[in-house]
Every structure is written in C-alpha cells, then in structure tokens.
Amino acid sequence: MAADKIELSSEKARPAFVGRIGFEITREVAYGACRYSPSPPIDHPLVGSRLHKIQRSPLRIDGITPDACSLIVKYVADSRSTLLSLCVVSKQFQSAAERSLYNTLHLRGYDHTITVCDLLARTPRLAMLVIALSIYEQEEDSDDEEPEDYDPPEEYWQALCEALRRTTRLRFLNLYVTDGGQAECAWILDGCTFQLRTFHSDLAWDQHLASFLSRQTRLSDLFLADFREPEAASDPDSTSHARAPISSPGYLPKLALLECTFSEAAVALVPDRPVVRVKTCFTHSKLEEKREELRGIVGALRRSKKRPRALDIADSSYTADFSLELLAALTADGFFCGDLRYIGTLVLPVDGRQRLEFYGLLMRLPQLRCIEVDVSEWDPPPTHAAALRAVTYEVRLYCPTVVTIVFVYEFERHLVRVVGGLAVYDDEDAVAENLWREV
C-alpha cells in the first residue's frame, strides 16, 4: 500500500532537531513519560491484542514547537507503546503521536477489529486521522484453525460499517473479511463519504459494491475477488442502489490499475478509462471459448484511454501454441507495442522453431522490460541458477531491453534480474508477484 506512513529515520540520515532541542533532550522527552507514568486508567486498543492502560504523566514540557514534536515522534515511530506514552505528555505531543498511531491501521481477528472500530465510531477526531486501513478476518500467524462453520459475531459487520462511515479522510482500504466465502456484506460500505486512491476487496459483487464504486471518482488501484456482468434490470427498483451504470464515463474515471481473476471485469471496466495495468485470468478452458475471451480482452484494452504498460493474464492450462496466439494478437498493431513493459504469463516453447517465433513477436515490443514465462514443460527443468541465467542470456540476444524475467515452474517463481550486464538470481517470490505493478 502506498499510504503515507511515518517511517523511522536511520542513524545516518536522522534529521537535526530544530531550535535548541538536542539529541539528549529529545531522548529524555521521548521516553520521559515511560519513566514518570505510574499506573493507568486510560484504555487504548492499538497495542497488540490486549488493552494497555496509561495515565497522564506529571512531566510538563513547555516551549517545544509542533515541528519538534513531529520530529521526536518520527524518531520513536516504530514503538507504539512509546507513542502511547507521548500522547499524555502534552497536547502538542498528543496531536503528533495520534497522527502516527492512527495514520495506518492493520486489524486482524474479530475481537480486536470490533474493539478498534468501536473506538473509531465513537471518536470522530481519531477516525479522521485514519488514512490507510487494512482489515483481515484471520489472526496473523495463528496456529489455531477456526471451524469451517464459524461465523463472525453479530456486532462485527455493524462495527465495520460504523467505523467506515467515520473515517472520512480514508484513502487506502483493504478488506479481506470473507475468508474465501465471498459473503454479500458490501452493505457495510453504504453511506461512506471518503474518496479512495486504492481499494482491494474480497467482498462478493452486488449492488452495494457497484454503488460504492460508482461514487469513487479518484480511485486508481482496484482489486476485486469477485465480479458479475451487469444485467439489464426488468425491475426499476433493482438498480436503485447504483448511481451510474458501469459503462458510463463517470464510473471509476481515474482507474489506472485493475486486478481481478474474472476477465469479464477487464472487459467491463477497462474501456473509456485510463487503465494501463491489468492482471486477470482466462475463465474458460476450451480453446475456442478461450480465443473468444482473448478477443474480448484485446478489444477492451484497445478502448482504454491510455496504452497498456503491464498485462498479466493467467491461465488454468498453459500451452505454447496459445501463448503464440496471444502474443500475435497483442502485437498485431502498434497500440500495444508502444508502451508495453511487462507481459505474462507466457509459455516459453521448448521447440526451437516455436521459440524463434516467440522471440520474433517479443521483438515487436521495443519498451519491454519484464516477462513472465512458464517453463513447466521443460525437461530437465531449468530451475538451477546457472540454467536460469543461461536462458536469460538467450532471451536478451533477441530482446536486449528485457532486464527482468520471472520463470514459473509448477507454480513456483524464480526471478532473474540483469544488473550491469550480469544475470543475477533472486529467490524473493513476493517481489516477483508484484512486478506487474511496478515495471
């Protein structure tokens, strides 16, 4: 997420504190509340899963400017317990520390989420500080698996709804709250007034979600786990929730990045919008149906207001023949050739002639920087670092602009980068997963 987090400065790059406040005084101030605070009547839910209690410290600090308070908070931003202590040092420190505490929230588990959401719902001053919010159903690194029929408490969805209505300055929202079940709970977004830049959600597609997106005029990054093609409504009341149909120019006018496992989402949401990055998946498995689906995707991409820079289309069954068809369709005219920098996932053919045809099509993409290729059919598999480097050098003989290659073997990714003319193996799978967003 691209939220505006306050990051801890490194030792070498720590900024000088303004005025007469030196490092020793700063350290004294930052940790003073920890030493002077006795036992605690004030409850705060944001440190771990348990409530921490603190009491206003008798330490008084006068003459510190707001800029100095912000720099001190930045110095200790990695310690939430210290930030909580700074909240009771003075009003200036409280303001700076609360901005750091509530700027970005990651909530996991039902109980902790309900506690924090209740706090935000009844404290609008704190809710307005939240810029980035991520909500996950499961606890992080939990060893205990919940029963399959376990449902969230009744107050869980209502707490989410009330908190979201109060976070009026929210810009980045991740909702992973259905645990793959895709429950129709998008009604929690009804009445929200914030304008998002990024929205990632696993909620089921319904009229509530469609209506919410119709109000997002600044949204540029969208991930959907579910999508259903809009149907012509015979009942006028059935579309009463939506302000504008998906095909209207005012529906997601700033959308630039789209990720959805349903290709129908790309066909519906890419045209007439400035979409430059798309990640989707072929829905059909039969060849003729897949060809028809490919024509729909290519046609939608041609209607985008901007040329695509990254295109990642997954498939349930990868074949060299269909990969060549996909490349040929994309490079048939100059619309895709001009700016395309990332393309995947394509089968790297084993047959020599097919591989030369593959390279010939790639040579039509002068801006290509990264490709993702499937090598599951190769025998022996080129998963050793030396083999991956050798294949990388072969690709660059024909496409010297390519500096990053993601090799996929049996759904396992191997990343090779070209640095200073040398192919360097990188085993970080998380980096390879998001390259299409960055290249």
Short mmCIF file of C-alpha atoms in Angstrom, two decimals:
data_model
loop_
_atom_site.label_atom_id
_atom_site.label_comp_id
_atom_site.label_asym_id
_atom_site.label_seq_id
_atom_site.Cartn_x
_atom_site.Cartn_y
_atom_site.Cartn_z
CA MET A 1 0.00 0.00 0.00
CA ALA A 2 1.14 3.37 -0.80
CA ALA A 3 -0.11 5.00 2.36
CA ASP A 4 1.60 7.98 3.93
CA LYS A 5 3.35 6.17 6.75
CA ILE A 6 5.73 7.91 9.12
CA GLU A 7 8.90 5.89 8.90
CA LEU A 8 11.75 5.65 11.38
CA SER A 9 14.82 7.57 10.24
CA SER A 10 18.09 5.69 10.03
CA GLU A 11 21.01 6.54 12.29
CA LYS A 12 22.97 8.17 9.44
CA ALA A 13 20.03 10.06 7.98
CA ARG A 14 18.35 11.25 11.23
CA PRO A 15 17.32 14.89 10.73
CA ALA A 16 18.63 17.56 13.05
CA PHE A 17 16.08 18.70 15.59
CA VAL A 18 15.02 22.33 15.33
CA GLY A 19 15.64 25.04 17.89
CA ARG A 20 17.65 24.24 20.99
CA ILE A 21 16.49 20.67 21.33
CA GLY A 22 19.48 18.37 21.14
CA PHE A 23 19.50 14.62 20.89
CA GLU A 24 19.85 14.02 24.64
CA ILE A 25 16.90 16.29 25.41
CA THR A 26 14.89 14.62 22.68
CA ARG A 27 15.56 11.19 24.11
CA GLU A 28 14.67 12.46 27.56
CA VAL A 29 11.37 13.84 26.28
CA ALA A 30 10.50 10.82 24.17
CA TYR A 31 10.97 8.34 26.98
CA GLY A 32 10.14 10.61 29.88
CA ALA A 33 6.53 9.52 30.04
CA CYS A 34 7.59 5.90 30.28
CA ARG A 35 9.65 6.65 33.40
CA TYR A 36 7.26 9.07 35.05
CA SER A 37 3.92 7.40 34.31
CA PRO A 38 2.53 5.34 37.18
CA SER A 39 -0.44 3.00 36.92
CA PRO A 40 -3.09 3.55 34.25
CA PRO A 41 -6.78 4.42 33.97
CA ILE A 42 -6.96 5.21 30.23
CA ASP A 43 -7.72 2.30 27.88
CA HIS A 44 -6.19 2.13 24.42
CA PRO A 45 -6.73 -0.75 21.98
CA LEU A 46 -3.97 -0.26 19.45
CA VAL A 47 -1.00 -2.02 21.04
CA GLY A 48 -1.13 -5.74 20.39
CA SER A 49 -4.32 -7.64 21.11
CA ARG A 50 -4.61 -6.56 24.77
CA LEU A 51 -5.67 -3.21 26.16
CA HIS A 52 -2.83 -1.14 27.55
CA LYS A 53 -3.60 1.38 30.25
CA ILE A 54 -1.76 4.64 30.74
CA GLN A 55 -2.19 7.75 32.89
CA ARG A 56 -1.33 11.35 32.17
CA SER A 57 2.24 11.95 33.22
CA PRO A 58 3.09 14.74 35.68
CA LEU A 59 6.01 15.68 33.38
CA ARG A 60 5.45 19.15 31.88
CA ILE A 61 7.25 20.24 28.73
CA ASP A 62 6.94 23.82 27.55
CA GLY A 63 8.38 25.72 24.60
CA ILE A 64 8.59 22.78 22.16
CA THR A 65 7.36 23.69 18.70
CA PRO A 66 4.96 21.43 16.76
CA ASP A 67 7.73 20.70 14.25
CA ALA A 68 9.98 19.49 17.05
CA CYS A 69 7.21 17.29 18.42
CA SER A 70 6.72 15.77 14.98
CA LEU A 71 10.44 15.02 14.65
CA ILE A 72 10.53 13.40 18.08
CA VAL A 73 7.51 11.27 17.18
CA LYS A 74 9.20 10.29 13.94
CA TYR A 75 12.27 9.16 15.89
CA VAL A 76 10.21 6.73 18.02
CA ALA A 77 7.56 5.85 15.41
CA ASP A 78 8.50 2.16 15.48
CA SER A 79 7.40 1.80 19.11
CA ARG A 80 3.64 2.03 19.61
CA SER A 81 3.98 1.82 23.38
CA THR A 82 6.24 4.90 23.35
CA LEU A 83 3.79 6.73 21.09
CA LEU A 84 1.02 5.96 23.56
CA SER A 85 3.12 7.41 26.35
CA LEU A 86 3.80 10.56 24.33
CA CYS A 87 0.04 11.05 23.96
CA VAL A 88 -0.15 12.02 27.65
CA VAL A 89 2.96 14.23 27.81
CA SER A 90 1.31 17.32 26.34
CA LYS A 91 -1.37 18.31 23.85
CA GLN A 92 1.25 19.01 21.19
CA PHE A 93 2.78 15.56 21.64
CA GLN A 94 -0.68 14.01 21.76
CA SER A 95 -1.57 15.51 18.38
CA ALA A 96 1.67 14.36 16.71
CA ALA A 97 1.64 10.90 18.30
CA GLU A 98 -2.00 10.24 17.45
CA ARG A 99 -1.39 11.12 13.83
CA SER A 100 1.35 8.50 13.74
CA LEU A 101 -0.70 5.90 15.64
CA TYR A 102 -3.84 6.17 13.55
CA ASN A 103 -2.43 7.04 10.12
CA THR A 104 -2.17 3.37 9.12
CA LEU A 105 -4.12 0.60 10.86
CA HIS A 106 -3.86 -3.15 10.31
CA LEU A 107 -6.65 -5.02 12.10
CA ARG A 108 -6.80 -8.80 12.39
CA GLY A 109 -9.26 -11.05 14.18
CA TYR A 110 -12.85 -10.38 15.14
CA ASP A 111 -12.38 -9.18 18.72
CA HIS A 112 -9.54 -6.76 18.03
CA THR A 113 -11.30 -5.37 14.96
CA ILE A 114 -14.54 -4.77 16.87
CA THR A 115 -12.66 -3.00 19.69
CA VAL A 116 -10.83 -0.59 17.38
CA CYS A 117 -13.85 0.01 15.14
CA ASP A 118 -15.98 0.87 18.18
CA LEU A 119 -13.33 3.37 19.25
CA LEU A 120 -13.30 4.99 15.80
CA ALA A 121 -17.10 5.06 15.63
CA ARG A 122 -17.48 6.96 18.89
CA THR A 123 -14.39 9.18 18.46
CA PRO A 124 -14.64 11.10 15.16
CA ARG A 125 -11.48 13.05 16.00
CA LEU A 126 -9.44 9.84 15.84
CA ALA A 127 -11.35 8.41 12.89
CA MET A 128 -10.41 11.44 10.79
CA LEU A 129 -6.71 10.62 11.30
CA VAL A 130 -7.00 7.23 9.55
CA ILE A 131 -5.59 7.39 6.01
CA ALA A 132 -4.91 3.69 5.36
CA LEU A 133 -6.96 0.82 6.77
CA SER A 134 -6.45 -2.92 6.28
CA ILE A 135 -8.89 -5.41 7.82
CA TYR A 136 -8.29 -9.15 7.80
CA GLU A 137 -10.62 -11.82 9.13
CA GLN A 138 -7.94 -14.16 10.46
CA GLU A 139 -5.31 -13.50 13.10
CA GLU A 140 -1.76 -13.22 11.75
CA ASP A 141 0.32 -16.42 12.15
CA SER A 142 -2.46 -18.10 14.10
CA ASP A 143 -1.82 -21.78 14.81
CA ASP A 144 -5.42 -22.48 15.75
CA GLU A 145 -7.64 -23.12 12.78
CA GLU A 146 -11.18 -21.89 13.23
CA PRO A 147 -14.04 -24.27 12.43
CA GLU A 148 -15.37 -24.08 8.91
CA ASP A 149 -18.85 -23.07 10.13
CA TYR A 150 -17.52 -20.33 12.43
CA ASP A 151 -19.28 -17.06 11.73
CA PRO A 152 -18.24 -13.59 12.90
CA PRO A 153 -20.12 -12.14 15.88
CA GLU A 154 -23.30 -10.24 15.07
CA GLU A 155 -21.72 -6.93 16.01
CA TYR A 156 -18.69 -7.45 13.71
CA TRP A 157 -20.26 -6.19 10.48
CA GLN A 158 -22.10 -3.36 12.20
CA ALA A 159 -18.87 -2.21 13.89
CA LEU A 160 -17.11 -2.18 10.50
CA CYS A 161 -19.98 -0.21 8.95
CA GLU A 162 -19.99 2.46 11.68
CA ALA A 163 -16.20 2.85 11.65
CA LEU A 164 -16.03 3.18 7.86
CA ARG A 165 -18.64 5.92 7.93
CA ARG A 166 -16.50 7.92 10.37
CA THR A 167 -13.17 7.59 8.51
CA THR A 168 -13.93 10.43 6.13
CA ARG A 169 -10.28 11.01 5.14
CA LEU A 170 -9.56 7.39 4.24
CA ARG A 171 -7.52 6.98 1.05
CA PHE A 172 -6.34 3.33 1.10
CA LEU A 173 -8.68 0.47 2.06
CA ASN A 174 -8.04 -3.30 2.10
CA LEU A 175 -10.95 -5.54 3.08
CA TYR A 176 -10.16 -9.26 3.29
CA VAL A 177 -13.03 -10.26 5.53
CA THR A 178 -14.83 -13.21 3.95
CA ASP A 179 -12.16 -15.96 4.19
CA GLY A 180 -12.88 -17.07 0.63
CA GLY A 181 -16.60 -17.38 1.25
CA GLN A 182 -17.46 -14.17 -0.62
CA ALA A 183 -20.37 -13.27 1.64
CA GLU A 184 -22.57 -10.47 0.36
CA CYS A 185 -21.56 -7.94 3.01
CA ALA A 186 -20.76 -4.92 0.84
CA TRP A 187 -23.63 -3.09 2.55
CA ILE A 188 -21.04 -2.05 5.14
CA LEU A 189 -19.83 0.47 2.53
CA ASP A 190 -23.21 2.19 2.27
CA GLY A 191 -23.07 5.79 3.42
CA CYS A 192 -19.26 6.09 3.22
CA THR A 193 -18.10 9.51 2.03
CA PHE A 194 -14.34 9.01 1.66
CA GLN A 195 -12.66 9.13 -1.74
CA LEU A 196 -10.17 6.26 -2.09
CA ARG A 197 -7.00 6.00 -4.15
CA THR A 198 -6.64 2.24 -3.56
CA PHE A 199 -9.33 -0.35 -2.85
CA HIS A 200 -8.63 -4.08 -2.50
CA SER A 201 -11.56 -6.26 -1.50
CA ASP A 202 -12.71 -9.88 -1.42
CA LEU A 203 -16.36 -8.93 -0.97
CA ALA A 204 -18.90 -10.54 -3.27
CA TRP A 205 -20.05 -8.35 -6.14
CA ASP A 206 -23.53 -6.98 -5.57
CA GLN A 207 -25.49 -3.75 -5.98
CA HIS A 208 -23.99 -2.31 -2.78
CA LEU A 209 -20.43 -2.78 -4.04
CA ALA A 210 -21.32 -1.48 -7.51
CA SER A 211 -22.96 1.60 -5.96
CA PHE A 212 -19.95 2.23 -3.72
CA LEU A 213 -17.56 2.11 -6.68
CA SER A 214 -19.80 4.47 -8.65
CA ARG A 215 -19.05 7.14 -6.01
CA GLN A 216 -15.26 6.68 -6.16
CA THR A 217 -14.17 9.36 -8.61
CA ARG A 218 -10.48 9.29 -7.58
CA LEU A 219 -9.88 5.54 -7.33
CA SER A 220 -6.86 4.44 -9.39
CA ASP A 221 -5.93 0.99 -7.96
CA LEU A 222 -8.66 -1.66 -7.75
CA PHE A 223 -8.56 -5.34 -6.78
CA LEU A 224 -11.75 -7.40 -6.88
CA ALA A 225 -12.05 -11.04 -5.89
CA ASP A 226 -15.49 -11.30 -7.48
CA PHE A 227 -17.29 -9.75 -10.43
CA ARG A 228 -20.59 -10.28 -12.20
CA GLU A 229 -21.53 -8.84 -15.53
CA PRO A 230 -24.23 -6.18 -15.27
CA GLU A 231 -27.62 -7.42 -16.33
CA ALA A 232 -30.48 -5.50 -17.83
CA ALA A 233 -32.87 -4.93 -14.96
CA SER A 234 -36.51 -5.67 -15.58
CA ASP A 235 -37.40 -4.22 -12.20
CA PRO A 236 -36.58 -0.49 -11.90
CA ASP A 237 -36.08 -0.83 -8.16
CA SER A 238 -33.37 -3.49 -8.62
CA THR A 239 -30.84 -0.85 -9.65
CA SER A 240 -31.92 1.80 -7.21
CA HIS A 241 -28.70 1.39 -5.23
CA ALA A 242 -26.42 2.31 -8.15
CA ARG A 243 -25.85 5.92 -9.11
CA ALA A 244 -24.38 5.23 -12.55
CA PRO A 245 -24.03 2.14 -14.74
CA ILE A 246 -20.59 0.62 -15.21
CA SER A 247 -20.50 1.70 -18.86
CA SER A 248 -20.98 5.39 -18.04
CA PRO A 249 -17.94 7.75 -18.29
CA GLY A 250 -18.34 8.80 -14.66
CA TYR A 251 -17.89 5.28 -13.26
CA LEU A 252 -14.31 4.98 -11.93
CA PRO A 253 -12.99 7.73 -14.24
CA LYS A 254 -9.44 7.62 -12.77
CA LEU A 255 -8.96 3.85 -12.79
CA ALA A 256 -5.39 3.01 -13.86
CA LEU A 257 -4.67 -0.40 -12.31
CA LEU A 258 -7.11 -3.31 -12.31
CA GLU A 259 -6.70 -6.78 -10.81
CA CYS A 260 -9.47 -9.36 -10.93
CA THR A 261 -9.49 -13.10 -11.55
CA PHE A 262 -12.52 -12.70 -13.80
CA SER A 263 -11.72 -11.47 -17.32
CA GLU A 264 -15.26 -10.08 -17.52
CA ALA A 265 -14.12 -7.35 -15.11
CA ALA A 266 -11.44 -6.23 -17.56
CA VAL A 267 -13.88 -6.26 -20.46
CA ALA A 268 -16.35 -4.13 -18.48
CA LEU A 269 -14.02 -1.75 -16.61
CA VAL A 270 -11.11 -1.05 -18.98
CA PRO A 271 -12.89 0.72 -21.89
CA ASP A 272 -13.00 4.52 -21.75
CA ARG A 273 -10.78 4.65 -18.66
CA PRO A 274 -7.04 5.41 -18.33
CA VAL A 275 -6.19 1.80 -17.40
CA VAL A 276 -2.52 0.97 -18.01
CA ARG A 277 -2.00 -2.14 -15.84
CA VAL A 278 -4.24 -5.22 -15.89
CA LYS A 279 -3.97 -8.58 -14.15
CA THR A 280 -6.69 -11.11 -14.86
CA CYS A 281 -7.28 -14.75 -15.78
CA PHE A 282 -8.91 -16.70 -18.57
CA THR A 283 -12.23 -18.02 -17.34
CA HIS A 284 -12.73 -20.73 -19.98
CA SER A 285 -10.63 -23.80 -20.61
CA LYS A 286 -11.84 -24.89 -24.07
CA LEU A 287 -9.69 -23.48 -26.87
CA GLU A 288 -12.46 -21.87 -28.95
CA GLU A 289 -14.05 -20.27 -25.89
CA LYS A 290 -10.65 -19.05 -24.78
CA ARG A 291 -9.99 -17.49 -28.18
CA GLU A 292 -13.29 -15.65 -27.97
CA GLU A 293 -12.35 -14.48 -24.48
CA LEU A 294 -8.98 -13.27 -25.76
CA ARG A 295 -10.68 -11.22 -28.48
CA GLY A 296 -12.86 -9.61 -25.83
CA ILE A 297 -9.88 -8.71 -23.62
CA VAL A 298 -7.85 -7.32 -26.53
CA GLY A 299 -10.83 -5.30 -27.73
CA ALA A 300 -11.38 -3.83 -24.26
CA LEU A 301 -7.70 -2.93 -23.91
CA ARG A 302 -7.75 -1.14 -27.28
CA ARG A 303 -10.58 1.06 -25.95
CA SER A 304 -8.56 2.21 -22.95
CA LYS A 305 -7.75 5.90 -22.87
CA LYS A 306 -4.05 5.04 -22.46
CA ARG A 307 -1.77 2.44 -23.92
CA PRO A 308 -1.16 -0.53 -21.60
CA ARG A 309 2.14 -0.75 -19.73
CA ALA A 310 1.65 -4.09 -17.98
CA LEU A 311 -0.52 -7.10 -18.85
CA ASP A 312 -0.63 -10.29 -16.79
CA ILE A 313 -3.13 -12.93 -17.91
CA ALA A 314 -3.12 -16.22 -16.03
CA ASP A 315 -4.47 -19.48 -17.42
CA SER A 316 -5.62 -22.79 -15.99
CA SER A 317 -3.64 -24.69 -18.64
CA TYR A 318 -0.64 -23.06 -20.34
CA THR A 319 0.33 -24.15 -23.86
CA ALA A 320 2.98 -22.84 -26.23
CA ASP A 321 0.55 -22.64 -29.16
CA PHE A 322 -1.95 -20.44 -27.36
CA SER A 323 0.82 -18.22 -25.96
CA LEU A 324 1.94 -17.54 -29.54
CA GLU A 325 -1.66 -16.69 -30.46
CA LEU A 326 -1.87 -14.29 -27.53
CA LEU A 327 1.39 -12.58 -28.48
CA ALA A 328 0.35 -12.34 -32.11
CA ALA A 329 -2.95 -10.71 -31.13
CA LEU A 330 -1.21 -8.16 -28.92
CA THR A 331 1.47 -7.25 -31.45
CA ALA A 332 -0.80 -7.13 -34.50
CA ASP A 333 -0.87 -3.33 -34.39
CA GLY A 334 1.14 -0.57 -32.81
CA PHE A 335 -1.32 0.21 -29.99
CA PHE A 336 0.15 -2.42 -27.65
CA CYS A 337 3.70 -2.24 -28.98
CA GLY A 338 4.46 1.34 -27.99
CA ASP A 339 4.43 1.26 -24.17
CA LEU A 340 4.06 -2.36 -23.06
CA ARG A 341 6.78 -3.07 -20.49
CA TYR A 342 5.50 -6.18 -18.72
CA ILE A 343 3.79 -9.22 -20.20
CA GLY A 344 2.92 -12.62 -18.77
CA THR A 345 2.27 -15.40 -18.23
CA LEU A 346 3.53 -16.94 -21.48
CA VAL A 347 4.85 -20.41 -22.21
CA LEU A 348 8.48 -20.37 -23.30
CA PRO A 349 8.44 -23.00 -26.08
CA VAL A 350 10.77 -25.97 -25.92
CA ASP A 351 10.75 -26.46 -29.70
CA GLY A 352 13.45 -24.40 -31.38
CA ARG A 353 11.31 -23.06 -34.25
CA GLN A 354 8.47 -22.08 -31.94
CA ARG A 355 10.94 -20.37 -29.65
CA LEU A 356 12.33 -18.32 -32.54
CA GLU A 357 8.77 -17.31 -33.46
CA PHE A 358 8.22 -16.40 -29.81
CA TYR A 359 11.31 -14.17 -29.79
CA GLY A 360 10.30 -12.60 -33.08
CA LEU A 361 6.96 -11.49 -31.61
CA LEU A 362 8.66 -10.13 -28.49
CA MET A 363 10.97 -8.05 -30.69
CA ARG A 364 7.93 -6.01 -31.74
CA LEU A 365 7.76 -4.62 -28.18
CA PRO A 366 10.58 -2.03 -28.02
CA GLN A 367 9.78 -0.94 -24.44
CA LEU A 368 9.56 -4.45 -22.97
CA ARG A 369 11.39 -4.65 -19.63
CA CYS A 370 9.99 -7.74 -17.90
CA ILE A 371 8.39 -11.01 -19.00
CA GLU A 372 6.93 -13.91 -17.03
CA VAL A 373 7.35 -17.28 -18.73
CA ASP A 374 6.21 -20.77 -17.83
CA VAL A 375 8.85 -23.49 -18.23
CA SER A 376 6.94 -26.39 -16.66
CA GLU A 377 7.20 -28.44 -19.88
CA TRP A 378 10.99 -28.27 -19.99
CA ASP A 379 12.88 -31.46 -19.19
CA PRO A 380 15.12 -31.22 -17.31
CA PRO A 381 13.57 -28.19 -15.60
CA PRO A 382 15.74 -25.05 -15.81
CA THR A 383 15.33 -24.22 -12.15
CA HIS A 384 19.02 -24.20 -11.24
CA ALA A 385 20.57 -20.73 -11.05
CA ALA A 386 23.05 -21.49 -13.85
CA ALA A 387 20.29 -22.75 -16.17
CA LEU A 388 18.10 -19.72 -15.45
CA ARG A 389 20.97 -17.38 -16.23
CA ALA A 390 21.67 -19.19 -19.50
CA VAL A 391 18.04 -18.88 -20.65
CA THR A 392 18.05 -15.21 -19.62
CA TYR A 393 21.08 -14.51 -21.81
CA GLU A 394 19.35 -16.29 -24.72
CA VAL A 395 16.24 -14.10 -24.34
CA ARG A 396 18.39 -10.96 -24.28
CA LEU A 397 20.06 -11.91 -27.56
CA TYR A 398 16.75 -11.13 -29.24
CA CYS A 399 15.22 -8.69 -26.71
CA PRO A 400 18.07 -6.69 -25.14
CA THR A 401 15.60 -4.33 -23.44
CA VAL A 402 14.42 -7.13 -21.12
CA VAL A 403 16.13 -6.79 -17.75
CA THR A 404 13.88 -8.96 -15.56
CA ILE A 405 12.50 -12.44 -16.21
CA VAL A 406 10.17 -14.41 -13.95
CA PHE A 407 10.42 -18.15 -14.61
CA VAL A 408 7.44 -20.23 -13.45
CA TYR A 409 7.91 -23.95 -12.91
CA GLU A 410 4.98 -25.86 -11.40
CA PHE A 411 3.58 -22.60 -9.96
CA GLU A 412 6.89 -21.76 -8.27
CA ARG A 413 8.51 -18.50 -9.31
CA HIS A 414 12.20 -17.88 -9.96
CA LEU A 415 13.31 -14.31 -10.52
CA VAL A 416 16.36 -13.29 -12.56
CA ARG A 417 17.47 -9.67 -12.91
CA VAL A 418 20.12 -8.24 -15.21
CA VAL A 419 22.44 -5.93 -13.28
CA GLY A 420 25.41 -4.41 -15.07
CA GLY A 421 25.10 -6.91 -17.88
CA LEU A 422 25.13 -9.88 -15.49
CA ALA A 423 22.14 -12.14 -14.76
CA VAL A 424 21.53 -12.28 -11.01
CA TYR A 425 19.23 -14.89 -9.46
CA ASP A 426 16.76 -13.57 -6.86
CA ASP A 427 14.63 -16.02 -4.87
CA GLU A 428 12.19 -13.48 -3.40
CA ASP A 429 8.79 -14.71 -4.60
CA ALA A 430 6.92 -11.72 -3.12
CA VAL A 431 8.90 -9.36 -5.36
CA ALA A 432 8.07 -11.39 -8.47
CA GLU A 433 4.36 -11.41 -7.56
CA ASN A 434 4.04 -7.61 -7.77
CA LEU A 435 6.39 -6.74 -10.63
CA TRP A 436 3.48 -6.03 -12.95
CA ARG A 437 2.51 -3.16 -10.63
CA GLU A 438 5.97 -1.60 -10.63
CA VAL A 439 7.67 -2.02 -14.01
#
